[in-house]
CSV table of N, CA, C and O in Angstrom, one decimal:
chain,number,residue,atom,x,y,z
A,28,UNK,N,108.5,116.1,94.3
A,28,UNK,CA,108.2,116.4,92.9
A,28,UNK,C,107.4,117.6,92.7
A,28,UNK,O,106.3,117.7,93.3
A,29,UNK,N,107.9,118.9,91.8
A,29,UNK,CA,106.5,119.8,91.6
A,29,UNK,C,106.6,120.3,89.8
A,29,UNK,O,107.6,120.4,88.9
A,30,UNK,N,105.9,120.3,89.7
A,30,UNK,CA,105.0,120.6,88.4
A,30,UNK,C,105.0,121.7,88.4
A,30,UNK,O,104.3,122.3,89.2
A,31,UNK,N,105.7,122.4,87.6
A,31,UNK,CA,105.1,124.1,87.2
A,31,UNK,C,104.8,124.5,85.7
A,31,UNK,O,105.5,124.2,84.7
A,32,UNK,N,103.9,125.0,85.8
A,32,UNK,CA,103.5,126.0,84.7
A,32,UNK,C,103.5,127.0,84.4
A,32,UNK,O,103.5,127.9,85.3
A,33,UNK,N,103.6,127.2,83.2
A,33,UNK,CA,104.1,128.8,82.5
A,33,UNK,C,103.2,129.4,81.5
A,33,UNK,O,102.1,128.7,81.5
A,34,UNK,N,103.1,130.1,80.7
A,34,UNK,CA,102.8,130.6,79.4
A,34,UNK,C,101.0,131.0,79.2
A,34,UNK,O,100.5,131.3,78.1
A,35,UNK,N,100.5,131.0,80.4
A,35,UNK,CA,98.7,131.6,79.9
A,35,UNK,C,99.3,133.1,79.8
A,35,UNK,O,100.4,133.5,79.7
A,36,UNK,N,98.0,133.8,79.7
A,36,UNK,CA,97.9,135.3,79.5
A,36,UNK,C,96.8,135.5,78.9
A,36,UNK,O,95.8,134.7,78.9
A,37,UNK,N,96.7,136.8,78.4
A,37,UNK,CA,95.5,137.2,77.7
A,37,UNK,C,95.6,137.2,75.9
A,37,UNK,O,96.6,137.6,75.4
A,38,UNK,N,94.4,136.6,75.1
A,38,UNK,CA,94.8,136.3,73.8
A,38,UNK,C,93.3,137.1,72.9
A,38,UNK,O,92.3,137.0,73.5
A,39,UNK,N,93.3,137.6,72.0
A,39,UNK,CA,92.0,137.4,71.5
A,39,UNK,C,91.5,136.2,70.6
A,39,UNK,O,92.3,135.4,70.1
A,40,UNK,N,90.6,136.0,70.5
A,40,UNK,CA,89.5,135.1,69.8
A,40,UNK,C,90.4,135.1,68.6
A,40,UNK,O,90.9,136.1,68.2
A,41,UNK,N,90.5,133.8,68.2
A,41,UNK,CA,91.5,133.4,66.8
A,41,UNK,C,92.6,133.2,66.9
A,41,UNK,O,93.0,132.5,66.0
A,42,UNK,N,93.6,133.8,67.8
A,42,UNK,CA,94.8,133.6,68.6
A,42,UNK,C,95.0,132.6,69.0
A,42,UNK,O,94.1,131.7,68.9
A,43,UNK,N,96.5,132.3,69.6
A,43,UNK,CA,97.3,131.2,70.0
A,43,UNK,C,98.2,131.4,70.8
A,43,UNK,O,98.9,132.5,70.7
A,44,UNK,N,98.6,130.4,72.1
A,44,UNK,CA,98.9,130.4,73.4
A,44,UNK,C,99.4,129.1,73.3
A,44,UNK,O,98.9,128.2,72.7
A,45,UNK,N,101.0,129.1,73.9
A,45,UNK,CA,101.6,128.0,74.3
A,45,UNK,C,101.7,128.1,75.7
A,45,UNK,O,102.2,129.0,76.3
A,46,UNK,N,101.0,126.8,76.2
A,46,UNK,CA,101.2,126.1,77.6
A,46,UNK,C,102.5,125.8,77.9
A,46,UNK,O,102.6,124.8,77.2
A,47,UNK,N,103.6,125.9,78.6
A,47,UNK,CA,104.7,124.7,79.4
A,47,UNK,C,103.8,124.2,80.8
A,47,UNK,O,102.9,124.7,81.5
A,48,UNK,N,104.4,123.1,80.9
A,48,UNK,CA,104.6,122.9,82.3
A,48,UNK,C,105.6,121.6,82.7
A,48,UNK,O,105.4,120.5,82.3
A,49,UNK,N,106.7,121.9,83.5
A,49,UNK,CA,108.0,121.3,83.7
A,49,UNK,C,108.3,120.6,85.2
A,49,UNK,O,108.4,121.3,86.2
A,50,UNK,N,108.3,119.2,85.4
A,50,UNK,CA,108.3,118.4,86.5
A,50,UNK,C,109.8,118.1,87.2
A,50,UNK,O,110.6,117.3,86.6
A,51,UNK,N,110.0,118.5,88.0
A,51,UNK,CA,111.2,118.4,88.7
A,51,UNK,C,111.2,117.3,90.3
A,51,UNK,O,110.3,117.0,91.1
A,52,UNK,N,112.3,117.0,90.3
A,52,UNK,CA,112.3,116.5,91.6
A,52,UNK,C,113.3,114.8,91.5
A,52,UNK,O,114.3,114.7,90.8
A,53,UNK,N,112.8,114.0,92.3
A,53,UNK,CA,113.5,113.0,92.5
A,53,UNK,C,112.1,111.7,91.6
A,53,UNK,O,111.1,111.2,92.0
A,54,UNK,N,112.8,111.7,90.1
A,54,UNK,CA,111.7,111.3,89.0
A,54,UNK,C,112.2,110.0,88.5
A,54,UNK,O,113.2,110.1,87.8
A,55,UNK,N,111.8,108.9,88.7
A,55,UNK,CA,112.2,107.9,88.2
A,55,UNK,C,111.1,108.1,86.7
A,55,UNK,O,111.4,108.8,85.8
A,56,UNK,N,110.4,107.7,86.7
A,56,UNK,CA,109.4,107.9,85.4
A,56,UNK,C,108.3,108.5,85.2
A,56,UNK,O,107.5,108.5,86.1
A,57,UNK,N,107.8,109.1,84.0
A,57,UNK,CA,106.3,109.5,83.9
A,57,UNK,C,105.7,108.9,83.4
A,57,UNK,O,105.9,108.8,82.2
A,58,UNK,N,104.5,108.1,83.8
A,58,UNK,CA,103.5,107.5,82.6
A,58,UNK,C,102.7,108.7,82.3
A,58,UNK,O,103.5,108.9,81.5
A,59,UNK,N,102.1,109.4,82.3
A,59,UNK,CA,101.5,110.4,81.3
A,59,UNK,C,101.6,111.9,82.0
A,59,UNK,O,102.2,112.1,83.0
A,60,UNK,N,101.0,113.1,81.2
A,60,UNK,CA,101.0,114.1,81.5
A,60,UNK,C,99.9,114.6,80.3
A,60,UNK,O,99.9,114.4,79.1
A,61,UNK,N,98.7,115.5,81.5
A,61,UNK,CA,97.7,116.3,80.9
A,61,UNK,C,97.4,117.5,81.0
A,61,UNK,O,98.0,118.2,81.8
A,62,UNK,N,96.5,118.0,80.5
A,62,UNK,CA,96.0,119.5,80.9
A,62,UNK,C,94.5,118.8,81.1
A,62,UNK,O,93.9,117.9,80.6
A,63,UNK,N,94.2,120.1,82.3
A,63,UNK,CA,92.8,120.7,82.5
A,63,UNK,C,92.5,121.1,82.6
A,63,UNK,O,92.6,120.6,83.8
A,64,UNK,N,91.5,122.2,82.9
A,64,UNK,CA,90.6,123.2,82.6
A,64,UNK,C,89.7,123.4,83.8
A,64,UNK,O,88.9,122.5,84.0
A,65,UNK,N,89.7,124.7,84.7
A,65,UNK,CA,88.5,124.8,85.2
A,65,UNK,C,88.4,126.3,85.0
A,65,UNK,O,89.3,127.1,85.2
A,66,UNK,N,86.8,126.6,84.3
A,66,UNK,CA,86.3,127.8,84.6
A,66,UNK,C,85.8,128.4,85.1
A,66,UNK,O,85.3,127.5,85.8
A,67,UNK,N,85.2,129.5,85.5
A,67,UNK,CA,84.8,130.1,86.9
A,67,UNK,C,83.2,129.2,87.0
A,67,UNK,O,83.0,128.8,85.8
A,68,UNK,N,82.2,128.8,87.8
A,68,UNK,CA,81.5,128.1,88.1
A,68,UNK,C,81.5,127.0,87.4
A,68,UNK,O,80.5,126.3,87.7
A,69,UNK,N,82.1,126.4,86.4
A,69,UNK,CA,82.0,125.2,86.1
A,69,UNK,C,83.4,123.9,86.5
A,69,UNK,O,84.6,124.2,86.6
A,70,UNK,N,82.8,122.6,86.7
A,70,UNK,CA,83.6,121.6,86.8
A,70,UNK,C,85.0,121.5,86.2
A,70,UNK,O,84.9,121.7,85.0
A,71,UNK,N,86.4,121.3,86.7
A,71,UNK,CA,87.6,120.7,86.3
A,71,UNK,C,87.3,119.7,85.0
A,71,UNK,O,86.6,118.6,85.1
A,72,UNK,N,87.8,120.1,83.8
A,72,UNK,CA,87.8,119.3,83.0
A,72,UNK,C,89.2,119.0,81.9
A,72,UNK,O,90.1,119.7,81.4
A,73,UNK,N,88.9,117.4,81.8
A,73,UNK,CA,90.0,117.3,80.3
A,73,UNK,C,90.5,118.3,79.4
A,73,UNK,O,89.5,119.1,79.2
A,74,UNK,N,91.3,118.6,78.9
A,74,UNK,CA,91.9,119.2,77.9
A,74,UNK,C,92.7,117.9,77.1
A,74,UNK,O,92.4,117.4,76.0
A,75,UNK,N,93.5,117.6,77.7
A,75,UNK,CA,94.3,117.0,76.8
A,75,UNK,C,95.4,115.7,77.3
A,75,UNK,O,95.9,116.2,78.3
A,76,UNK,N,95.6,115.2,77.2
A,76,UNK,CA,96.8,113.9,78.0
A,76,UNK,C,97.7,113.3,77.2
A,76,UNK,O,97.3,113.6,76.1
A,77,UNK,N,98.3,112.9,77.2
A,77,UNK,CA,99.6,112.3,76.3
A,77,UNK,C,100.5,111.6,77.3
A,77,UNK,O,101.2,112.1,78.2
A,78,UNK,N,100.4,109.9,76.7
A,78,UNK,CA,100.9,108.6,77.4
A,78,UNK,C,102.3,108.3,77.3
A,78,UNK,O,102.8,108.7,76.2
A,79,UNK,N,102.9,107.8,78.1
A,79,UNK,CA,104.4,107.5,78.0
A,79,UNK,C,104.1,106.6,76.6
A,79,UNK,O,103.2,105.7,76.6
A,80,UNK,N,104.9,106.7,75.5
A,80,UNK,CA,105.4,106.7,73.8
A,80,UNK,C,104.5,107.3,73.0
A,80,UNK,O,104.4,107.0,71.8
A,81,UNK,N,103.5,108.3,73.6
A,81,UNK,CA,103.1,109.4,72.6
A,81,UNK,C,101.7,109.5,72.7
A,81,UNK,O,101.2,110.7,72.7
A,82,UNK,N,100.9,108.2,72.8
A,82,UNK,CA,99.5,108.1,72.5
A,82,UNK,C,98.8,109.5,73.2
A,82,UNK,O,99.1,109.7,74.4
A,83,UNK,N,98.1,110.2,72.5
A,83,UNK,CA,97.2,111.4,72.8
A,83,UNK,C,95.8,111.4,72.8
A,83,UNK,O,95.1,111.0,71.8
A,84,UNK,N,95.5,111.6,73.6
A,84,UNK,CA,93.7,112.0,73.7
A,84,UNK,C,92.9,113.4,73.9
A,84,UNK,O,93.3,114.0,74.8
A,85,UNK,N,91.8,114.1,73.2
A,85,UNK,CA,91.1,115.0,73.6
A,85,UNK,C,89.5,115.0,73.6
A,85,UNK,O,89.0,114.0,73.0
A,86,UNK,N,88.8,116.1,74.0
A,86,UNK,CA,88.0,116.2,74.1
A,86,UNK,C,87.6,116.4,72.8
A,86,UNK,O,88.4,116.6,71.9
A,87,UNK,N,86.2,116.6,72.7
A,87,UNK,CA,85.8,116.8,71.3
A,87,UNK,C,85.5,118.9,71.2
A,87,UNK,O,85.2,119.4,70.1
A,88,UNK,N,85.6,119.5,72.1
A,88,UNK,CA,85.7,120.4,72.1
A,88,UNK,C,86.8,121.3,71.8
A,88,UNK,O,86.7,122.4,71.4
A,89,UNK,N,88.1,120.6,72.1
A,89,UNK,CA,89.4,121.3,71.5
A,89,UNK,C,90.1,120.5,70.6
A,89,UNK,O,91.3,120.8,70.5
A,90,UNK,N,89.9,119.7,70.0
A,90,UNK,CA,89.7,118.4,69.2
A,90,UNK,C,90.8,119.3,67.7
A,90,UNK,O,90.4,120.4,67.2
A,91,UNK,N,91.5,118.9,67.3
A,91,UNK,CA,92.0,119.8,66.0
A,91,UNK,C,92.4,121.3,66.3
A,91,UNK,O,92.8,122.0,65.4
A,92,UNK,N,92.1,121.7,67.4
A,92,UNK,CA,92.6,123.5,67.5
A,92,UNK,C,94.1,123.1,68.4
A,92,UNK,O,95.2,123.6,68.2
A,93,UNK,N,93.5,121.8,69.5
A,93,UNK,CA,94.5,122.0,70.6
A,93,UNK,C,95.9,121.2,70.5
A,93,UNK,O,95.7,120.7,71.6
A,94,UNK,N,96.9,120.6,70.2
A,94,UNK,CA,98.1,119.8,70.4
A,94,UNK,C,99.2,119.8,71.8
A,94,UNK,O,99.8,120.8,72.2
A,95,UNK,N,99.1,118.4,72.5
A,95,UNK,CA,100.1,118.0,73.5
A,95,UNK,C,101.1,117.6,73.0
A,95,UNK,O,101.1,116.9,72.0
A,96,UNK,N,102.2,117.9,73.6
A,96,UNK,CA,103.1,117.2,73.0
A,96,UNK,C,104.1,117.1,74.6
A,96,UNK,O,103.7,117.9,75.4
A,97,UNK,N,105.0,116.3,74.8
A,97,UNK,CA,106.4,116.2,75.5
A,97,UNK,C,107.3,116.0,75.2
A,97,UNK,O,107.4,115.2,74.2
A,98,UNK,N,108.5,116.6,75.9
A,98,UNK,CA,110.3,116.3,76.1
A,98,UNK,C,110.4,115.5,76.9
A,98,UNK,O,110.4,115.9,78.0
A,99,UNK,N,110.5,114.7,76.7
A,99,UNK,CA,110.9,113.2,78.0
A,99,UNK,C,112.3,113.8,78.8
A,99,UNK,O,112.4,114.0,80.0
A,100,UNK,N,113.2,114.0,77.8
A,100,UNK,CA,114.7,114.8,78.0
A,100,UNK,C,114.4,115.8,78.8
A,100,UNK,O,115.3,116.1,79.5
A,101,UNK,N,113.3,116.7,79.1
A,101,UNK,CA,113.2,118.0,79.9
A,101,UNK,C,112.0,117.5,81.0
A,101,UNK,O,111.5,118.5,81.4
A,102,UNK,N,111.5,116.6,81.3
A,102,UNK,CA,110.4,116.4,81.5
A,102,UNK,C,109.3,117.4,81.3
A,102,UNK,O,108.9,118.1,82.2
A,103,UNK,N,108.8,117.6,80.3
A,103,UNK,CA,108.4,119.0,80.2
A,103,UNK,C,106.8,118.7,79.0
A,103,UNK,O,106.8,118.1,77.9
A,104,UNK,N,106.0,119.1,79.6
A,104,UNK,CA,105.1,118.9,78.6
A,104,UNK,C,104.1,120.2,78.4
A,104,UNK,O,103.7,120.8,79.3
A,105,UNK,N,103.6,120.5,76.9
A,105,UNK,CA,103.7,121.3,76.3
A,105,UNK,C,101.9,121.2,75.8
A,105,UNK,O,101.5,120.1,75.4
A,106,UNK,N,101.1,122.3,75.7
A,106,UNK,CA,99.7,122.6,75.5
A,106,UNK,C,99.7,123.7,73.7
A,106,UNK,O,99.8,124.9,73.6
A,107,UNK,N,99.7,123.1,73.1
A,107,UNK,CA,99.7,124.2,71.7
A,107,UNK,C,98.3,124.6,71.4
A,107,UNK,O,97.6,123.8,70.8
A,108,UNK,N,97.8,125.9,71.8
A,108,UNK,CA,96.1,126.1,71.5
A,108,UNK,C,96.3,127.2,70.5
A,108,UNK,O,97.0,128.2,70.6
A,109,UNK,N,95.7,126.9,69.6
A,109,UNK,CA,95.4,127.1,68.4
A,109,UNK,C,93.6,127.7,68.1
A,109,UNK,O,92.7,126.9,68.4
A,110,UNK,N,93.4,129.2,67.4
A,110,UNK,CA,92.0,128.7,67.3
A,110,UNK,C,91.2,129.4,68.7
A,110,UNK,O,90.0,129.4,68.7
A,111,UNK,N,91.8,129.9,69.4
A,111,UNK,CA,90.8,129.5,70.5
A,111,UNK,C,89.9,130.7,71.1
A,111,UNK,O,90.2,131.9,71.1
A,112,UNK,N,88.7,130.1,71.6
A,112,UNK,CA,87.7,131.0,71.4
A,112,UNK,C,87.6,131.5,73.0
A,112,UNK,O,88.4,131.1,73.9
A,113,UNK,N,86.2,132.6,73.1
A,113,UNK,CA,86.3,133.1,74.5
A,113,UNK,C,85.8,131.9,75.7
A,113,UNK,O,85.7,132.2,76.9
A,114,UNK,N,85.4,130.4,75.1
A,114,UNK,CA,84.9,129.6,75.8
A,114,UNK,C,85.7,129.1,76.0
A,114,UNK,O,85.4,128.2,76.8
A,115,UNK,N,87.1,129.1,75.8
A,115,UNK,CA,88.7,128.3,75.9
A,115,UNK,C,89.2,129.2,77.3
A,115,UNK,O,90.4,129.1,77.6
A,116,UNK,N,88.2,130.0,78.1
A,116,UNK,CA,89.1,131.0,79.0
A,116,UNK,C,88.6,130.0,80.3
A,116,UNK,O,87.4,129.6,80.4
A,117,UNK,N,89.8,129.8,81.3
A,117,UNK,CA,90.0,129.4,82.5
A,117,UNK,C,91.2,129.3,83.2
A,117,UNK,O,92.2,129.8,82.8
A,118,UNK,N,91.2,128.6,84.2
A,118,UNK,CA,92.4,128.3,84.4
A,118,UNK,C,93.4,126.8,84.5
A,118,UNK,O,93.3,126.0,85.4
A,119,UNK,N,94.1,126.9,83.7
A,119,UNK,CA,94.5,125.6,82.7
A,119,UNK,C,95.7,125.1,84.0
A,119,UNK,O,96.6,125.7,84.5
A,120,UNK,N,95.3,123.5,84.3
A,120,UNK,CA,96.3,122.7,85.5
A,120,UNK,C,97.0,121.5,84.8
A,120,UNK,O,96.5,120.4,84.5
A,121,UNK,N,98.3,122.0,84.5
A,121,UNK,CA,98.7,120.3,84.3
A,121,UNK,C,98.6,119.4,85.6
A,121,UNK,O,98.5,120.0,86.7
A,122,UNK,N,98.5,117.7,85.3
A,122,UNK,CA,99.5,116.9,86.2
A,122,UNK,C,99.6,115.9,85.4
A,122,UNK,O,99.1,115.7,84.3
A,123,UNK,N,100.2,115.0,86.1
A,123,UNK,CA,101.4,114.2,85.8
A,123,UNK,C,101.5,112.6,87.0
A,123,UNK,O,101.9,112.6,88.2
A,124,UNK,N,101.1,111.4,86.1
A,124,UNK,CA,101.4,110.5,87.0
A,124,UNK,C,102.6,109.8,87.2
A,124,UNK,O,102.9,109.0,86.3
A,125,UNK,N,103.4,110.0,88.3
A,125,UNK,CA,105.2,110.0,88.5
A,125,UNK,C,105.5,109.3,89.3
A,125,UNK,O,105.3,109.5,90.5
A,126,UNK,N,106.3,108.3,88.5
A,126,UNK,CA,106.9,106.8,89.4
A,126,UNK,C,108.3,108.3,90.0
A,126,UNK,O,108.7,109.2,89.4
A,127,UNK,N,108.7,107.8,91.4
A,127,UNK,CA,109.8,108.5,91.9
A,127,UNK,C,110.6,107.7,92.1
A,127,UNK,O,110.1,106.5,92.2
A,128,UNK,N,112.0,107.8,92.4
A,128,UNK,CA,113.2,107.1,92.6
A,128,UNK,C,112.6,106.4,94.0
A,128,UNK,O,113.6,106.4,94.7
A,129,UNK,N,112.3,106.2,94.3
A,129,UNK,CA,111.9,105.5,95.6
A,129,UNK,C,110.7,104.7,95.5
A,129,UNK,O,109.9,104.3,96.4
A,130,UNK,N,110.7,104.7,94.4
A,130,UNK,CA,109.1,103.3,93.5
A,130,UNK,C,107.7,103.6,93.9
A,130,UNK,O,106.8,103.0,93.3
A,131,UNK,N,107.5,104.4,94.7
A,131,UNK,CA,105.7,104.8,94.7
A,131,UNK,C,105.4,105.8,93.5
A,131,UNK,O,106.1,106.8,93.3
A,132,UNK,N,104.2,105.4,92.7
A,132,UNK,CA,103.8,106.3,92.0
A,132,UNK,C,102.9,107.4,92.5
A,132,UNK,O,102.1,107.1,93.4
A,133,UNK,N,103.0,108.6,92.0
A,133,UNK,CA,101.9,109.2,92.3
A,133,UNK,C,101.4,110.0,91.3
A,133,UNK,O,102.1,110.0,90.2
A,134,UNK,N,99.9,111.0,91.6
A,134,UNK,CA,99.6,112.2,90.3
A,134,UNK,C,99.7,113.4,91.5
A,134,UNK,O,99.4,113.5,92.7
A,135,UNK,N,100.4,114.2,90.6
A,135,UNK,CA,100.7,115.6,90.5
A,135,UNK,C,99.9,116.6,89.8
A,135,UNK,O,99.5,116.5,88.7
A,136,UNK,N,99.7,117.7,90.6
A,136,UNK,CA,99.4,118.6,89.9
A,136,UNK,C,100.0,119.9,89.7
A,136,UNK,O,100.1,120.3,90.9
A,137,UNK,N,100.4,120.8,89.1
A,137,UNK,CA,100.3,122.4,89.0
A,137,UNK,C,100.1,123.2,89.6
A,137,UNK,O,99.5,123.0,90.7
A,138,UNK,N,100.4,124.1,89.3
A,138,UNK,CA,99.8,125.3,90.2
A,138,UNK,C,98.6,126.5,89.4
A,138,UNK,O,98.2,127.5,90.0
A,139,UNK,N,98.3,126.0,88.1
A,139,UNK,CA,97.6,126.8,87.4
A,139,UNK,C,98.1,127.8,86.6
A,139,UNK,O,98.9,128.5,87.1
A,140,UNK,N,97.7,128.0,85.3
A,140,UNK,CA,97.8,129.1,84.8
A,140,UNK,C,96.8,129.6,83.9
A,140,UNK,O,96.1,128.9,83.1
A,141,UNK,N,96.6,131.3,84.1
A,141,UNK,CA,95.2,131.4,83.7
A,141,UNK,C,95.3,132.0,81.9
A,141,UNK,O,96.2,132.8,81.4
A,142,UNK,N,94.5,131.5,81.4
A,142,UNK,CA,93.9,131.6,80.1
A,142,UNK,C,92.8,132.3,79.8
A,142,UNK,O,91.7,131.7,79.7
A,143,UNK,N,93.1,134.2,79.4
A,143,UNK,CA,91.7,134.6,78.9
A,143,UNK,C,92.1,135.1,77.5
A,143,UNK,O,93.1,135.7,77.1
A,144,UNK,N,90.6,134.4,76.8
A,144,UNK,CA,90.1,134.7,75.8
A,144,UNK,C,89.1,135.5,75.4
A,144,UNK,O,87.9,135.2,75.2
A,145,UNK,N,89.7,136.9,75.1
A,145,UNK,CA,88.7,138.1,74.5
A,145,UNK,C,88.1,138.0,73.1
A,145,UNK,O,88.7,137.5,72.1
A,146,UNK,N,86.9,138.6,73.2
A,146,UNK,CA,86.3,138.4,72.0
A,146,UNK,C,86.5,139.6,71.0
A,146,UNK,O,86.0,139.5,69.9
């Protein structure tokens, strides 16, 4: 199974960036798929997650700017940042916890894609 991500770049302050990130492989199911966030000297953090039939959670920091969403049909899950300031700049990792055709679950992650926010 690998996870890839697409769509960072460079945005200015008030701008908007769509995340992909699309899981391939030998996939029996997903129970969720998130983003997160690490920026240069600080900790990996939440951005965003979204549960197998939709349930969504975020931080209170991207809270109303940021939207998750998924294609179950594409396995593919989707980061809509909206809004976002120069403190939104790092490098943004999906993963993904994935039952495989062969019944072990596991989490996945990404390969990263970087997000900078000019002021």
């Amino acid at each position: 199974v690998q996870l890839q991500a697409s769509g960072g770049g460079l945005v200015q302050a008030g701008g908007s960036l769509r995340l992909s990130c699309a899981a391939s492989g030998s996939i029996f199911s997903i129970n969720f798929m998130g983003w997160y966030r690490q920026a240069p000297g600080k900790q990996r953090e939440l951005v965003a997650r979204i549960f197998d039939g939709g349930r969504t959670n975020y931080p209170d920091s991207v809270k109303g700017r940021f939207t998750i969403s998924r294609d179950d049909s594409k396995n593919t899950v989707y980061l809509q940042m909206n809004s976002l300031k120069p403190d939104d700049t790092a490098v943004y990792y999906c993963n993904a916890d994935i039952r495989v055709v062969a019944g072990s679950l596991n989490r996945y992650w990404g390969q990263g894609t970087l997000v900078t926010v000019s002021s």
